[in-house]
Amino acid sequence: MEQRAGLILTGGGARAAYQVGVLKAIAELLPRNARNPFPVICGTSAGALNAATLAVNAQNFRKGVRYLNNIWKNFHANQIYRTDALGVFSNTILWLTGIILSGLGIKINKFRKISLLDNSPLVELLDEIMPCEKIQDSIDAGLLHALCITASGYGSGQSVAFYQGASGIAPWRRARRVGIPTQIENKHLLASSALPFFFPATQINREYFGDGSMRQIAPISSALHLGATRLMIIGVTSNETAEHPSRSDIGEYPSLAQVAGHALDSLFLDSMEVDLERVQRINNLVAMMPEEMSKRADFTRVDVLVIKPSQPIDKIAERYVAEFPWTIRLLLRLIGAAHRSGATLISYLLSEGSFCRALIDLGYQDAMNRRDEILRFLDVPPHPDEEMPQ
């Protein structure tokens, strides 16, 4: 079996800037003109945007990472969603009106297709910076085996892995999840990154799709279906180092922002942790089984390297709340995100350069602290090189 490294970039809104820091460190550990070291790349939610950029720039990995770095470190929220007063509050009013009318059984499409935030700036940004037609060029040149973008179908209730790859990759169907070959376009990226309630669903063919982390019960499986034999996963959430309040301090009724943050954490964290446990159990089973028996059972060991934040990102977000445009700060205050309980939600929406730069720096340091593990995973010798230009 051909050995292929797979890269899984999870979702997380603005938190995906952390992935760029990790990728920046990896690029520095490779030779300057190294090609893409990950034949299989899978992205979900905001991680889908990073994944597509790497696929487009597979000829020169460092160039692709530099491009991502420049975009994220100079981000402003108004490049992702409208932050002007008319755009924010008219959208919010229409959204609330749609909820009320829906509750009364009145269906008016104008109100049904409204979300809390208007992401039309992101649509324009992707049209400007993402030449998805180059993905096939990377595949044809043998620089990329497959790119996968996952979205969740609101109509079917399925987690759909849209993939574009080399010939011979068979589609798959499992419980609540399918793999469908297609030509990746910006609409797939928009669908995968459509945070529920906050951003509108995107229509692909006959179905509307939302954030890929919803219903993604086996986030590792797509990379394996696409031929990856070992996996690097760059997450954006870590609860292990967070300081949790004592039970006596958490009796206050949760605000809407706190509930939303908790729901987003569940989307982006829980399924990956469960899937990692499943892979580890299979690896342990393979280690105990005779080789012939494991082959008959079709069990294969999959080496997995997980890199995730060493510091709780919501704590970092608290320091940058003032970077939000005043309209978004007011909206967040209205839904209860003015206090510490709203920091988790804020960390997903805070697409401002100062916050993103802090996450990039954190990702870079976390990856450099695991330099030897990364080099072993990529099976490349240490390569002394100057830092990548900022």
Short mmCIF file of C-alpha atoms in Angstrom, two decimals:
data_model
loop_
_atom_site.label_atom_id
_atom_site.label_comp_id
_atom_site.label_asym_id
_atom_site.label_seq_id
_atom_site.Cartn_x
_atom_site.Cartn_y
_atom_site.Cartn_z
CA MET A 1 0.00 0.00 0.00
CA GLU A 2 1.31 3.44 -0.95
CA GLN A 3 2.09 5.54 2.08
CA ARG A 4 0.34 8.92 2.14
CA ALA A 5 0.29 11.59 4.80
CA GLY A 6 -3.09 13.15 5.42
CA LEU A 7 -3.76 16.58 6.91
CA ILE A 8 -7.03 17.27 8.73
CA LEU A 9 -7.88 20.91 9.45
CA THR A 10 -10.82 21.14 11.81
CA GLY A 11 -13.40 23.90 12.08
CA GLY A 12 -13.57 26.83 14.44
CA GLY A 13 -14.30 30.17 12.80
CA ALA A 14 -11.63 32.74 13.64
CA ARG A 15 -9.80 30.11 15.68
CA ALA A 16 -8.55 28.59 12.41
CA ALA A 17 -5.80 31.24 12.48
CA TYR A 18 -4.08 28.86 14.92
CA GLN A 19 -3.72 26.34 12.10
CA VAL A 20 -1.80 28.90 10.05
CA GLY A 21 0.80 29.22 12.80
CA VAL A 22 1.29 25.45 12.89
CA LEU A 23 1.56 25.32 9.09
CA LYS A 24 4.05 28.19 9.17
CA ALA A 25 6.31 26.19 11.49
CA ILE A 26 6.00 23.10 9.27
CA ALA A 27 6.93 25.15 6.21
CA GLU A 28 10.09 26.34 7.94
CA LEU A 29 11.04 22.76 8.85
CA LEU A 30 10.90 21.73 5.17
CA PRO A 31 13.29 22.76 2.40
CA ARG A 32 12.51 26.18 0.97
CA ASN A 33 11.00 24.96 -2.32
CA ALA A 34 9.36 21.84 -0.91
CA ARG A 35 6.13 20.70 -2.49
CA ASN A 36 2.99 19.97 -0.52
CA PRO A 37 3.91 17.20 1.97
CA PHE A 38 0.27 16.14 2.48
CA PRO A 39 -1.14 14.21 -0.51
CA VAL A 40 -4.55 14.08 1.22
CA ILE A 41 -5.98 17.30 2.69
CA CYS A 42 -9.34 17.49 4.47
CA GLY A 43 -10.88 20.71 5.72
CA THR A 44 -14.02 21.50 7.66
CA SER A 45 -15.64 24.86 8.41
CA ALA A 46 -12.98 27.59 8.49
CA GLY A 47 -10.40 24.83 8.12
CA ALA A 48 -11.85 24.25 4.65
CA LEU A 49 -10.58 27.66 3.53
CA ASN A 50 -7.08 26.82 4.74
CA ALA A 51 -7.24 23.38 3.13
CA ALA A 52 -8.29 24.74 -0.27
CA THR A 53 -5.48 27.32 -0.20
CA LEU A 54 -2.88 24.59 0.39
CA ALA A 55 -4.38 22.53 -2.45
CA VAL A 56 -4.25 25.46 -4.86
CA ASN A 57 -0.60 26.14 -3.94
CA ALA A 58 0.57 22.52 -3.77
CA GLN A 59 3.55 23.26 -6.05
CA ASN A 60 5.21 25.30 -3.30
CA PHE A 61 4.08 24.59 0.25
CA ARG A 62 5.87 27.59 1.74
CA LYS A 63 4.28 29.94 -0.77
CA GLY A 64 0.81 28.66 0.11
CA VAL A 65 1.44 29.03 3.84
CA ARG A 66 2.86 32.52 3.36
CA TYR A 67 -0.28 33.44 1.45
CA LEU A 68 -2.46 32.15 4.30
CA ASN A 69 -0.33 33.95 6.87
CA ASN A 70 -0.68 37.29 5.05
CA ILE A 71 -4.44 36.91 4.77
CA TRP A 72 -5.11 35.91 8.38
CA LYS A 73 -2.76 38.36 10.07
CA ASN A 74 -4.41 41.26 8.20
CA PHE A 75 -8.00 40.09 8.61
CA HIS A 76 -10.84 42.36 9.63
CA ALA A 77 -14.31 41.21 10.59
CA ASN A 78 -15.83 43.25 7.76
CA GLN A 79 -14.11 40.90 5.30
CA ILE A 80 -16.16 38.00 6.69
CA TYR A 81 -19.51 39.57 7.53
CA ARG A 82 -21.10 43.00 7.34
CA THR A 83 -20.29 45.17 10.34
CA ASP A 84 -21.96 48.41 9.29
CA ALA A 85 -25.00 49.46 11.31
CA LEU A 86 -27.48 48.90 8.46
CA GLY A 87 -26.05 45.48 7.62
CA VAL A 88 -25.94 44.26 11.22
CA PHE A 89 -29.21 45.49 12.66
CA SER A 90 -31.43 45.11 9.59
CA ASN A 91 -30.21 41.52 9.28
CA THR A 92 -30.86 40.91 12.98
CA ILE A 93 -34.37 42.34 12.78
CA LEU A 94 -35.18 40.25 9.70
CA TRP A 95 -33.78 37.16 11.45
CA LEU A 96 -35.96 37.69 14.52
CA THR A 97 -38.97 38.43 12.32
CA GLY A 98 -38.38 35.18 10.45
CA ILE A 99 -38.32 33.22 13.71
CA ILE A 100 -41.59 34.79 14.84
CA LEU A 101 -43.33 34.21 11.49
CA SER A 102 -42.07 30.65 11.36
CA GLY A 103 -43.48 30.05 14.84
CA LEU A 104 -46.83 31.33 13.58
CA GLY A 105 -46.68 28.99 10.61
CA ILE A 106 -46.17 31.81 8.09
CA LYS A 107 -43.54 30.96 5.47
CA ILE A 108 -42.01 33.88 3.56
CA ASN A 109 -38.75 33.08 1.77
CA LYS A 110 -37.38 36.58 2.28
CA PHE A 111 -37.37 36.00 6.04
CA ARG A 112 -36.56 32.28 6.04
CA LYS A 113 -33.18 32.78 4.32
CA ILE A 114 -31.86 35.35 6.81
CA SER A 115 -29.11 34.61 9.33
CA LEU A 116 -27.89 36.62 12.31
CA LEU A 117 -24.92 37.92 10.29
CA ASP A 118 -24.59 38.74 6.58
CA ASN A 119 -21.55 36.93 5.14
CA SER A 120 -21.70 38.53 1.69
CA PRO A 121 -18.19 40.05 2.24
CA LEU A 122 -16.79 36.50 2.56
CA VAL A 123 -18.44 35.57 -0.74
CA GLU A 124 -16.69 38.49 -2.42
CA LEU A 125 -13.38 37.72 -0.72
CA LEU A 126 -13.35 34.10 -1.88
CA ASP A 127 -14.19 35.15 -5.43
CA GLU A 128 -11.16 37.43 -5.27
CA ILE A 129 -8.53 35.22 -3.63
CA MET A 130 -9.50 31.56 -4.20
CA PRO A 131 -8.86 30.18 -7.71
CA CYS A 132 -10.41 26.76 -7.11
CA GLU A 133 -9.85 25.78 -10.74
CA LYS A 134 -6.17 25.27 -9.87
CA ILE A 135 -7.00 22.36 -7.55
CA GLN A 136 -7.25 20.04 -10.53
CA ASP A 137 -3.88 21.31 -11.80
CA SER A 138 -2.32 20.18 -8.50
CA ILE A 139 -3.96 16.77 -8.84
CA ASP A 140 -2.91 16.34 -12.48
CA ALA A 141 0.68 17.24 -11.58
CA GLY A 142 0.77 14.55 -8.89
CA LEU A 143 1.18 17.15 -6.14
CA LEU A 144 -2.14 16.32 -4.51
CA HIS A 145 -4.01 13.03 -4.28
CA ALA A 146 -7.28 14.44 -2.95
CA LEU A 147 -8.90 17.45 -1.32
CA CYS A 148 -12.01 16.96 0.80
CA ILE A 149 -14.41 19.63 2.05
CA THR A 150 -17.14 18.52 4.46
CA ALA A 151 -20.55 20.16 4.81
CA SER A 152 -23.77 19.18 6.56
CA GLY A 153 -26.98 18.75 4.57
CA TYR A 154 -29.95 20.36 6.28
CA GLY A 155 -32.42 18.37 4.18
CA SER A 156 -30.85 14.91 4.25
CA GLY A 157 -29.27 15.21 7.70
CA GLN A 158 -26.08 13.71 6.26
CA SER A 159 -22.47 14.73 6.68
CA VAL A 160 -21.31 15.06 3.08
CA ALA A 161 -17.63 14.87 2.19
CA PHE A 162 -17.24 16.60 -1.16
CA TYR A 163 -13.92 15.48 -2.62
CA GLN A 164 -11.86 16.14 -5.71
CA GLY A 165 -9.05 13.70 -6.32
CA ALA A 166 -7.12 11.34 -8.52
CA SER A 167 -8.93 8.70 -10.53
CA GLY A 168 -9.73 5.49 -8.75
CA ILE A 169 -11.06 6.97 -5.51
CA ALA A 170 -14.41 5.34 -4.90
CA PRO A 171 -17.30 7.23 -3.30
CA TRP A 172 -18.55 5.87 0.00
CA ARG A 173 -21.71 5.65 2.01
CA ARG A 174 -21.90 5.02 5.73
CA ALA A 175 -24.47 5.76 8.42
CA ARG A 176 -25.30 9.48 8.19
CA ARG A 177 -22.24 10.23 6.06
CA VAL A 178 -21.33 10.00 2.39
CA GLY A 179 -18.38 10.82 0.17
CA ILE A 180 -19.26 12.44 -3.16
CA PRO A 181 -16.78 13.21 -5.97
CA THR A 182 -17.14 16.72 -7.35
CA GLN A 183 -15.24 19.74 -8.54
CA ILE A 184 -14.57 21.86 -5.45
CA GLU A 185 -15.81 25.43 -5.81
CA ASN A 186 -16.19 28.40 -3.51
CA LYS A 187 -19.77 27.38 -2.76
CA HIS A 188 -18.43 24.26 -1.03
CA LEU A 189 -16.15 26.41 1.15
CA LEU A 190 -19.04 28.73 2.01
CA ALA A 191 -21.29 25.81 2.89
CA SER A 192 -18.66 24.15 5.07
CA SER A 193 -17.98 27.37 7.01
CA ALA A 194 -21.62 28.45 7.49
CA LEU A 195 -21.82 28.55 11.29
CA PRO A 196 -25.40 27.62 12.24
CA PHE A 197 -27.64 30.62 13.01
CA PHE A 198 -24.82 33.10 12.38
CA PHE A 199 -24.23 32.55 8.64
CA PRO A 200 -26.74 31.56 5.95
CA ALA A 201 -26.94 28.08 4.48
CA THR A 202 -25.51 27.57 0.98
CA GLN A 203 -27.34 25.75 -1.77
CA ILE A 204 -25.42 23.03 -3.62
CA ASN A 205 -27.45 21.30 -6.31
CA ARG A 206 -30.88 20.72 -4.71
CA GLU A 207 -29.93 20.87 -1.03
CA TYR A 208 -28.95 23.56 1.46
CA PHE A 209 -25.80 22.95 3.46
CA GLY A 210 -24.35 24.36 6.66
CA ASP A 211 -21.21 24.07 8.74
CA GLY A 212 -19.37 20.81 8.13
CA SER A 213 -18.79 20.15 11.83
CA MET A 214 -22.50 19.44 12.33
CA ARG A 215 -23.27 15.72 12.13
CA GLN A 216 -19.60 14.98 11.43
CA ILE A 217 -19.57 11.91 13.65
CA ALA A 218 -16.36 10.46 12.16
CA PRO A 219 -14.12 13.37 11.07
CA ILE A 220 -11.09 11.12 10.55
CA SER A 221 -12.78 8.66 8.22
CA SER A 222 -12.82 10.83 5.09
CA ALA A 223 -9.02 11.06 5.00
CA LEU A 224 -8.77 7.27 5.33
CA HIS A 225 -11.32 6.73 2.53
CA LEU A 226 -9.20 9.01 0.35
CA GLY A 227 -6.08 6.91 0.87
CA ALA A 228 -4.24 8.52 3.79
CA THR A 229 -2.19 6.02 5.82
CA ARG A 230 -1.06 8.40 8.58
CA LEU A 231 -2.69 11.58 9.80
CA MET A 232 -1.78 14.97 11.17
CA ILE A 233 -4.71 16.73 12.81
CA ILE A 234 -4.52 20.42 13.64
CA GLY A 235 -7.29 21.26 16.08
CA VAL A 236 -8.35 24.63 17.40
CA THR A 237 -9.85 23.73 20.77
CA SER A 238 -8.28 22.47 23.96
CA ASN A 239 -10.18 22.14 27.21
CA GLU A 240 -7.35 20.46 29.06
CA THR A 241 -5.58 23.63 30.09
CA ALA A 242 -8.63 25.81 30.63
CA GLU A 243 -9.40 27.01 34.11
CA HIS A 244 -12.89 25.84 34.98
CA PRO A 245 -14.92 27.70 37.57
CA SER A 246 -15.92 25.88 40.71
CA ARG A 247 -19.40 24.40 40.89
CA SER A 248 -20.44 27.09 43.36
CA ASP A 249 -19.74 29.80 40.73
CA ILE A 250 -21.78 28.39 37.83
CA GLY A 251 -25.34 28.52 39.14
CA GLU A 252 -26.29 31.57 37.05
CA TYR A 253 -28.70 30.89 34.19
CA PRO A 254 -26.74 30.74 30.89
CA SER A 255 -27.04 33.63 28.45
CA LEU A 256 -27.81 33.07 24.76
CA ALA A 257 -24.13 33.74 24.00
CA GLN A 258 -23.02 31.15 26.54
CA VAL A 259 -25.37 28.55 25.09
CA ALA A 260 -24.17 29.36 21.56
CA GLY A 261 -20.51 29.09 22.61
CA HIS A 262 -21.17 25.78 24.33
CA ALA A 263 -22.92 24.48 21.20
CA LEU A 264 -20.05 25.54 18.95
CA ASP A 265 -17.52 23.90 21.27
CA SER A 266 -19.55 20.70 21.04
CA LEU A 267 -19.59 20.91 17.24
CA PHE A 268 -15.86 21.42 16.88
CA LEU A 269 -14.55 19.25 19.69
CA ASP A 270 -16.67 16.30 20.75
CA SER A 271 -16.79 14.23 17.54
CA MET A 272 -13.04 14.52 16.94
CA GLU A 273 -12.22 13.35 20.46
CA VAL A 274 -14.53 10.35 20.10
CA ASP A 275 -13.04 9.47 16.71
CA LEU A 276 -9.48 9.73 18.05
CA GLU A 277 -10.39 7.33 20.86
CA ARG A 278 -11.81 4.94 18.27
CA VAL A 279 -8.60 5.04 16.21
CA GLN A 280 -6.49 4.45 19.30
CA ARG A 281 -8.57 1.43 20.28
CA ILE A 282 -8.15 -0.05 16.79
CA ASN A 283 -4.40 0.61 16.90
CA ASN A 284 -4.19 -1.20 20.24
CA LEU A 285 -6.19 -4.10 18.83
CA VAL A 286 -3.96 -4.35 15.74
CA ALA A 287 -0.88 -4.42 17.98
CA MET A 288 -2.25 -7.46 19.82
CA MET A 289 -3.43 -9.36 16.73
CA PRO A 290 -1.29 -11.60 14.50
CA GLU A 291 -0.57 -9.88 11.18
CA GLU A 292 -2.54 -12.41 9.15
CA MET A 293 -5.59 -12.00 11.36
CA SER A 294 -5.49 -8.20 11.15
CA LYS A 295 -5.33 -8.43 7.35
CA ARG A 296 -8.36 -10.73 7.23
CA ALA A 297 -10.24 -8.35 9.52
CA ASP A 298 -9.12 -5.40 7.37
CA PHE A 299 -7.65 -3.63 10.40
CA THR A 300 -4.70 -1.32 9.79
CA ARG A 301 -2.70 0.75 12.21
CA VAL A 302 -3.03 4.49 11.57
CA ASP A 303 -0.42 6.75 13.13
CA VAL A 304 -1.96 10.04 14.23
CA LEU A 305 -0.22 13.23 15.30
CA VAL A 306 -2.53 15.78 16.93
CA ILE A 307 -1.48 19.39 17.42
CA LYS A 308 -3.83 21.65 19.35
CA PRO A 309 -3.57 24.85 21.37
CA SER A 310 -1.49 24.76 24.52
CA GLN A 311 -3.52 27.67 25.88
CA PRO A 312 -7.31 28.12 26.03
CA ILE A 313 -8.22 30.30 23.07
CA ASP A 314 -11.27 31.81 24.76
CA LYS A 315 -8.93 33.32 27.36
CA ILE A 316 -6.91 34.92 24.57
CA ALA A 317 -10.09 36.21 22.95
CA GLU A 318 -11.04 38.09 26.13
CA ARG A 319 -8.04 40.38 25.58
CA TYR A 320 -9.18 41.42 22.11
CA VAL A 321 -12.92 42.01 22.49
CA ALA A 322 -12.41 45.75 21.97
CA GLU A 323 -11.14 45.02 18.44
CA PHE A 324 -14.70 44.21 17.32
CA PRO A 325 -16.51 46.99 15.42
CA TRP A 326 -18.93 48.78 17.77
CA THR A 327 -21.94 47.33 15.96
CA ILE A 328 -20.83 43.75 16.64
CA ARG A 329 -19.92 44.59 20.25
CA LEU A 330 -23.44 45.94 20.74
CA LEU A 331 -25.02 42.89 19.11
CA LEU A 332 -22.95 40.55 21.27
CA ARG A 333 -23.87 42.52 24.38
CA LEU A 334 -27.54 42.12 23.50
CA ILE A 335 -27.18 38.32 23.44
CA GLY A 336 -25.16 38.22 26.66
CA ALA A 337 -21.59 38.04 25.35
CA ALA A 338 -20.33 41.04 27.27
CA HIS A 339 -19.11 38.95 30.17
CA ARG A 340 -16.61 36.12 30.52
CA SER A 341 -19.36 33.61 29.78
CA GLY A 342 -19.45 34.88 26.18
CA ALA A 343 -15.70 34.53 25.55
CA THR A 344 -16.10 31.18 23.81
CA LEU A 345 -18.56 32.57 21.28
CA ILE A 346 -16.40 35.66 20.80
CA SER A 347 -13.37 33.49 19.97
CA TYR A 348 -15.23 31.98 17.01
CA LEU A 349 -16.34 35.33 15.56
CA LEU A 350 -13.37 37.59 16.32
CA SER A 351 -11.89 37.73 12.81
CA GLU A 352 -9.61 40.67 13.58
CA GLY A 353 -5.92 40.78 12.73
CA SER A 354 -4.63 41.34 16.26
CA PHE A 355 -6.44 38.28 17.62
CA CYS A 356 -5.51 36.20 14.58
CA ARG A 357 -1.84 37.18 14.92
CA ALA A 358 -1.87 36.05 18.55
CA LEU A 359 -3.26 32.66 17.48
CA ILE A 360 -0.74 32.36 14.64
CA ASP A 361 2.08 32.98 17.12
CA LEU A 362 0.63 30.38 19.50
CA GLY A 363 0.31 27.80 16.73
CA TYR A 364 3.85 28.47 15.57
CA GLN A 365 5.32 28.02 19.06
CA ASP A 366 3.24 24.90 19.76
CA ALA A 367 4.46 23.31 16.53
CA MET A 368 8.09 24.28 17.09
CA ASN A 369 7.90 22.75 20.56
CA ARG A 370 7.04 19.48 18.82
CA ARG A 371 9.55 19.86 16.03
CA ASP A 372 11.02 16.36 16.31
CA GLU A 373 7.60 14.70 16.27
CA ILE A 374 6.62 16.64 13.13
CA LEU A 375 9.86 15.76 11.34
CA ARG A 376 9.39 12.08 12.17
CA PHE A 377 5.80 12.21 10.94
CA LEU A 378 6.83 13.80 7.64
CA ASP A 379 9.83 11.44 7.41
CA VAL A 380 12.23 14.23 6.55
CA PRO A 381 15.64 14.99 8.09
CA PRO A 382 16.12 18.19 10.10
CA HIS A 383 16.57 21.08 7.72
CA PRO A 384 18.18 24.23 9.18
CA ASP A 385 16.65 27.22 7.48
CA GLU A 386 15.99 30.85 8.23
CA GLU A 387 12.51 31.82 9.28
CA MET A 388 9.89 32.29 6.62
CA PRO A 389 9.48 35.97 5.67
CA GLN A 390 6.60 37.61 7.48
#
